[in-house]
Amino acid sequence: MKILDEIHVMGKCSLSGEIFIQGSKNAALPMMAASLMHRGLSVLKGCPKISDVFCMEEILRSLGAVTWWEDHDLYLDCTDADKTEIPEVYTGRMRSSVILLGAVLARNKRCRIGYPGGCIIGKRPIDLHLMALRTLGADICETVSGLDAECIRFRGGEIFFEKSSVGATQQAMLAAVLAQGETKLYNCAKEPEVFWLGRYLKSMGAVIEGEETGEIYIRGVRELGPGKYTIPPDRIVAGTYLCAAAAAKSEIVLRNVPEGELKAFLEVYQKIGGQYEANGGTLKVNGKRAVRPAELVETETYPGFPTDLQAPLMAVLTGISGKSVIRERIFDQRFGSAFQMNKMGADIVVNGDEAVIRGGRPLTGITVQAGDLRGGAALIIAALMAEGETCITQAGFISRGYEHICRDLQALGCEIWQSAGEDLRIYEKK
Ligand code: EPZ
């Protein structure tokens, strides 16, 4: 199978036109896991067709689910999803598959799952996931080949997360909704993707309160009904395209933008001179005056500046004269794309959790390598400003989260193309 692995960008382009923002990858994945907990048909409407979703779909099919697509609506018939093994071939490919552990245990009482893959953005342990599941009654053995877990039925309990973790919060929610009794979760992540999972589970009949407050109360029920929900728009994809407008000093229109979930990012965007006019879910974006360096941007848990937009913003700052500073406080190795941008002529000095960007130096298009999803997207943003053609290799990282970044930027007038293709499997309705 040929691998779609290179994206080419002709730089110094200006953009105009409009883009519709896709459904959220990080909302869709846990909602797919939650669908496993209904022994019947659920549907996720407006689901992004990205490789992480296809990977999660493959895992659910390997567990016995039947899945198909009708346009962007993903149908998940989990009537016979009674298997309990999730091999490392999947968990190595997509760390977020670990979220299935609680769901499979809650439904099938057993689960053997490979260890989640390493990731270039940092260690990414799962200790909080395991703590939560063990507190609710799971017996989890950490073997050489992976996790071997069983739980006849989760029982409610109290969990205090010593650190805010999106995945661990979602893991605990998935285990608690079918548990015997009540569960209280403290110091939960407050990212929108936690809130949306709570809403989806409630639409299936779960009893949950406080899903957006950091303190979540869940009363276990015997079973969950069918899920039917529309995936919310992807706040990180929207932020990435705002960065593209700033890099290309252009005016564009974004539709289906979750503006309320981007407040901290938009504040920084305005501080560097970016402008936008919001009207419902439509944003008229003007990046022409994005010329002010950022004194200090620190990534935070929600509602702070999102770590997933750190690299795209860094790319923008390489094109703005003056000194900008970014501090990455969520992951311990998330400046990988800085070294690639320096190969293009940028001046970024990384020291521990801090990157100092001396912007305004001209960038030159050359061959660079994506190392992770958002770092790869950042290289596209940098390429928009570069002189000549940039080739981004390992572009498969980018298709994990961006449904049509090449098609979208082409529609805005950018000369961007892909050089080969990995057939991203889509199971049409049988
Ligand atoms: C989710 O990852 C997102 N992924 C990430 O997006 C996002 O960057 C991250 O949340 C933070 O917002 C999905 O939703 C699929 P965490 P997750 O648990 O849940 C530490 C993207 O580009 N931690 O909130 O894995 C961890 O090391 C991806 O779309 C533990 O110490 O993130 C990190 O320092 C990248 N022990 C911090 O918590 C644990 O058991 C936050 O991680 C779990 C996490």
Coordinates of N, CA and C in Angstrom, one line a residue, residues 4 21-30 32 46-58 69 71-72 74 93-94 96 231-232 234 236-237 241 373-374 395-405 407-408 422-427:
L4 N 0.9 7.8 1.8 CA 0.8 9.2 1.6 C 1.7 9.9 2.6
I21 N -15.2 24.1 9.3 CA -14.3 23.3 10.3 C -15.0 21.9 10.6
Q22 N -14.1 20.9 10.5 CA -14.5 19.5 10.7 C -14.9 19.2 12.1
G23 N -15.5 18.0 12.3 CA -15.8 17.6 13.6 C -14.5 17.3 14.4
S24 N -14.7 17.3 15.7 CA -13.5 17.3 16.6 C -13.0 15.9 16.8
K25 N -11.7 15.7 16.5 CA -11.1 14.4 16.7 C -11.1 14.0 18.2
N26 N -10.8 14.9 19.1 CA -10.7 14.6 20.5 C -12.0 14.4 21.2
A27 N -13.1 14.9 20.5 CA -14.4 14.6 21.0 C -14.9 13.2 20.5
A28 N -14.6 13.0 19.2 CA -15.1 11.8 18.5 C -14.6 10.5 19.1
L29 N -13.3 10.5 19.4 CA -12.6 9.2 19.9 C -13.3 8.7 21.2
P30 N -13.4 9.5 22.2 CA -14.0 8.9 23.4 C -15.5 8.6 23.2
M32 N -16.8 7.4 20.5 CA -16.7 6.1 19.8 C -16.6 5.0 20.9
G46 N -21.6 13.9 11.6 CA -20.5 14.9 11.4 C -19.2 14.5 12.0
C47 N -18.9 13.2 11.8 CA -17.7 12.6 12.3 C -16.5 12.9 11.4
P48 N -15.4 13.3 11.8 CA -14.2 13.6 10.9 C -13.7 12.3 10.3
K49 N -13.4 12.3 9.0 CA -12.8 11.1 8.4 C -11.3 11.3 8.4
I50 N -10.7 10.9 9.6 CA -9.3 11.1 9.8 C -8.7 9.7 10.3
S51 N -7.4 9.5 10.2 CA -6.9 8.2 10.4 C -7.1 7.7 11.9
D52 N -7.0 8.7 12.8 CA -7.3 8.2 14.2 C -8.7 7.7 14.4
V53 N -9.7 8.3 13.7 CA -11.0 7.7 13.8 C -11.1 6.4 13.1
F54 N -10.4 6.2 11.9 CA -10.5 4.9 11.2 C -9.8 3.9 12.1
C55 N -8.7 4.3 12.8 CA -8.0 3.3 13.7 C -9.0 2.9 14.8
M56 N -9.7 3.8 15.5 CA -10.6 3.5 16.5 C -11.7 2.6 16.0
E57 N -12.1 2.9 14.7 CA -13.2 2.1 14.1 C -12.7 0.7 13.9
E58 N -11.4 0.5 13.4 CA -10.9 -0.8 13.3 C -10.9 -1.6 14.6
W69 N -20.2 4.0 7.2 CA -20.4 5.4 7.1 C -21.5 5.7 6.1
D71 N -21.9 9.2 4.3 CA -21.3 10.6 4.3 C -20.4 10.7 5.5
H72 N -20.7 11.7 6.4 CA -19.9 11.9 7.6 C -20.6 11.3 8.8
L74 N -21.1 8.3 11.2 CA -20.5 7.0 11.5 C -21.5 6.1 12.3
R93 N -0.2 2.3 17.8 CA -0.5 3.3 16.7 C -1.2 4.5 17.3
M94 N -2.0 4.3 18.3 CA -2.9 5.4 18.8 C -3.0 5.3 20.3
S96 N -4.6 7.0 22.4 CA -5.9 7.3 23.0 C -6.7 6.0 23.0
I231 N -21.1 15.3 16.3 CA -19.7 15.6 16.9 C -19.5 17.2 16.8
P232 N -19.1 17.8 17.9 CA -18.9 19.2 17.9 C -17.7 19.6 17.1
D234 N -14.1 21.0 15.7 CA -12.7 20.8 16.3 C -12.1 22.2 16.5
I236 N -9.2 22.8 17.8 CA -7.8 22.9 17.4 C -7.6 23.1 15.9
V237 N -8.4 22.4 15.2 CA -8.3 22.6 13.7 C -8.7 24.1 13.4
Y241 N -6.2 27.0 11.6 CA -6.5 27.8 10.4 C -6.4 29.3 10.7
L373 N 1.5 15.1 15.3 CA 0.3 15.7 14.6 C 0.4 17.2 14.5
R374 N 0.4 17.8 15.6 CA 0.3 19.3 15.7 C 1.6 19.9 15.2
A395 N 4.1 12.9 6.6 CA 2.9 13.7 6.7 C 1.7 12.9 7.1
G396 N 1.9 11.6 7.2 CA 0.8 10.7 7.8 C 0.4 11.2 9.2
F397 N 1.4 11.8 9.9 CA 1.0 12.3 11.3 C -0.1 13.3 11.2
I398 N -0.1 14.1 10.1 CA -1.0 15.2 10.0 C -2.4 14.7 9.7
S399 N -2.5 13.6 8.9 CA -3.8 13.1 8.5 C -4.5 12.4 9.7
R400 N -3.7 12.3 10.8 CA -4.4 11.7 12.0 C -5.5 12.6 12.5
G401 N -5.3 13.9 12.3 CA -6.2 14.9 12.9 C -6.8 15.9 12.0
Y402 N -6.3 16.0 10.8 CA -6.8 17.1 9.9 C -7.4 16.3 8.7
E403 N -8.7 16.5 8.5 CA -9.4 15.7 7.5 C -9.0 16.0 6.1
H404 N -8.8 17.3 5.8 CA -8.5 17.7 4.4 C -7.7 19.0 4.4
I405 N -6.5 19.0 5.2 CA -5.8 20.3 5.3 C -5.3 20.8 3.9
R407 N -6.7 20.1 0.9 CA -7.9 20.5 0.1 C -8.3 21.9 0.6
D408 N -8.4 22.0 2.0 CA -8.8 23.3 2.5 C -7.9 24.5 2.2
E422 N -1.9 7.0 1.3 CA -2.2 5.8 2.1 C -3.8 5.8 2.1
D423 N -4.3 4.6 1.5 CA -5.7 4.6 1.4 C -6.3 4.5 2.8
L424 N -6.9 5.7 3.2 CA -7.5 5.7 4.6 C -8.8 5.0 4.5
R425 N -8.9 3.8 5.0 CA -10.0 2.9 4.8 C -11.3 3.5 5.3
I426 N -12.3 3.5 4.4 CA -13.7 3.9 4.9 C -14.6 2.8 4.5
Y427 N -15.4 2.3 5.5 CA -16.3 1.2 5.3 C -17.7 1.8 4.9

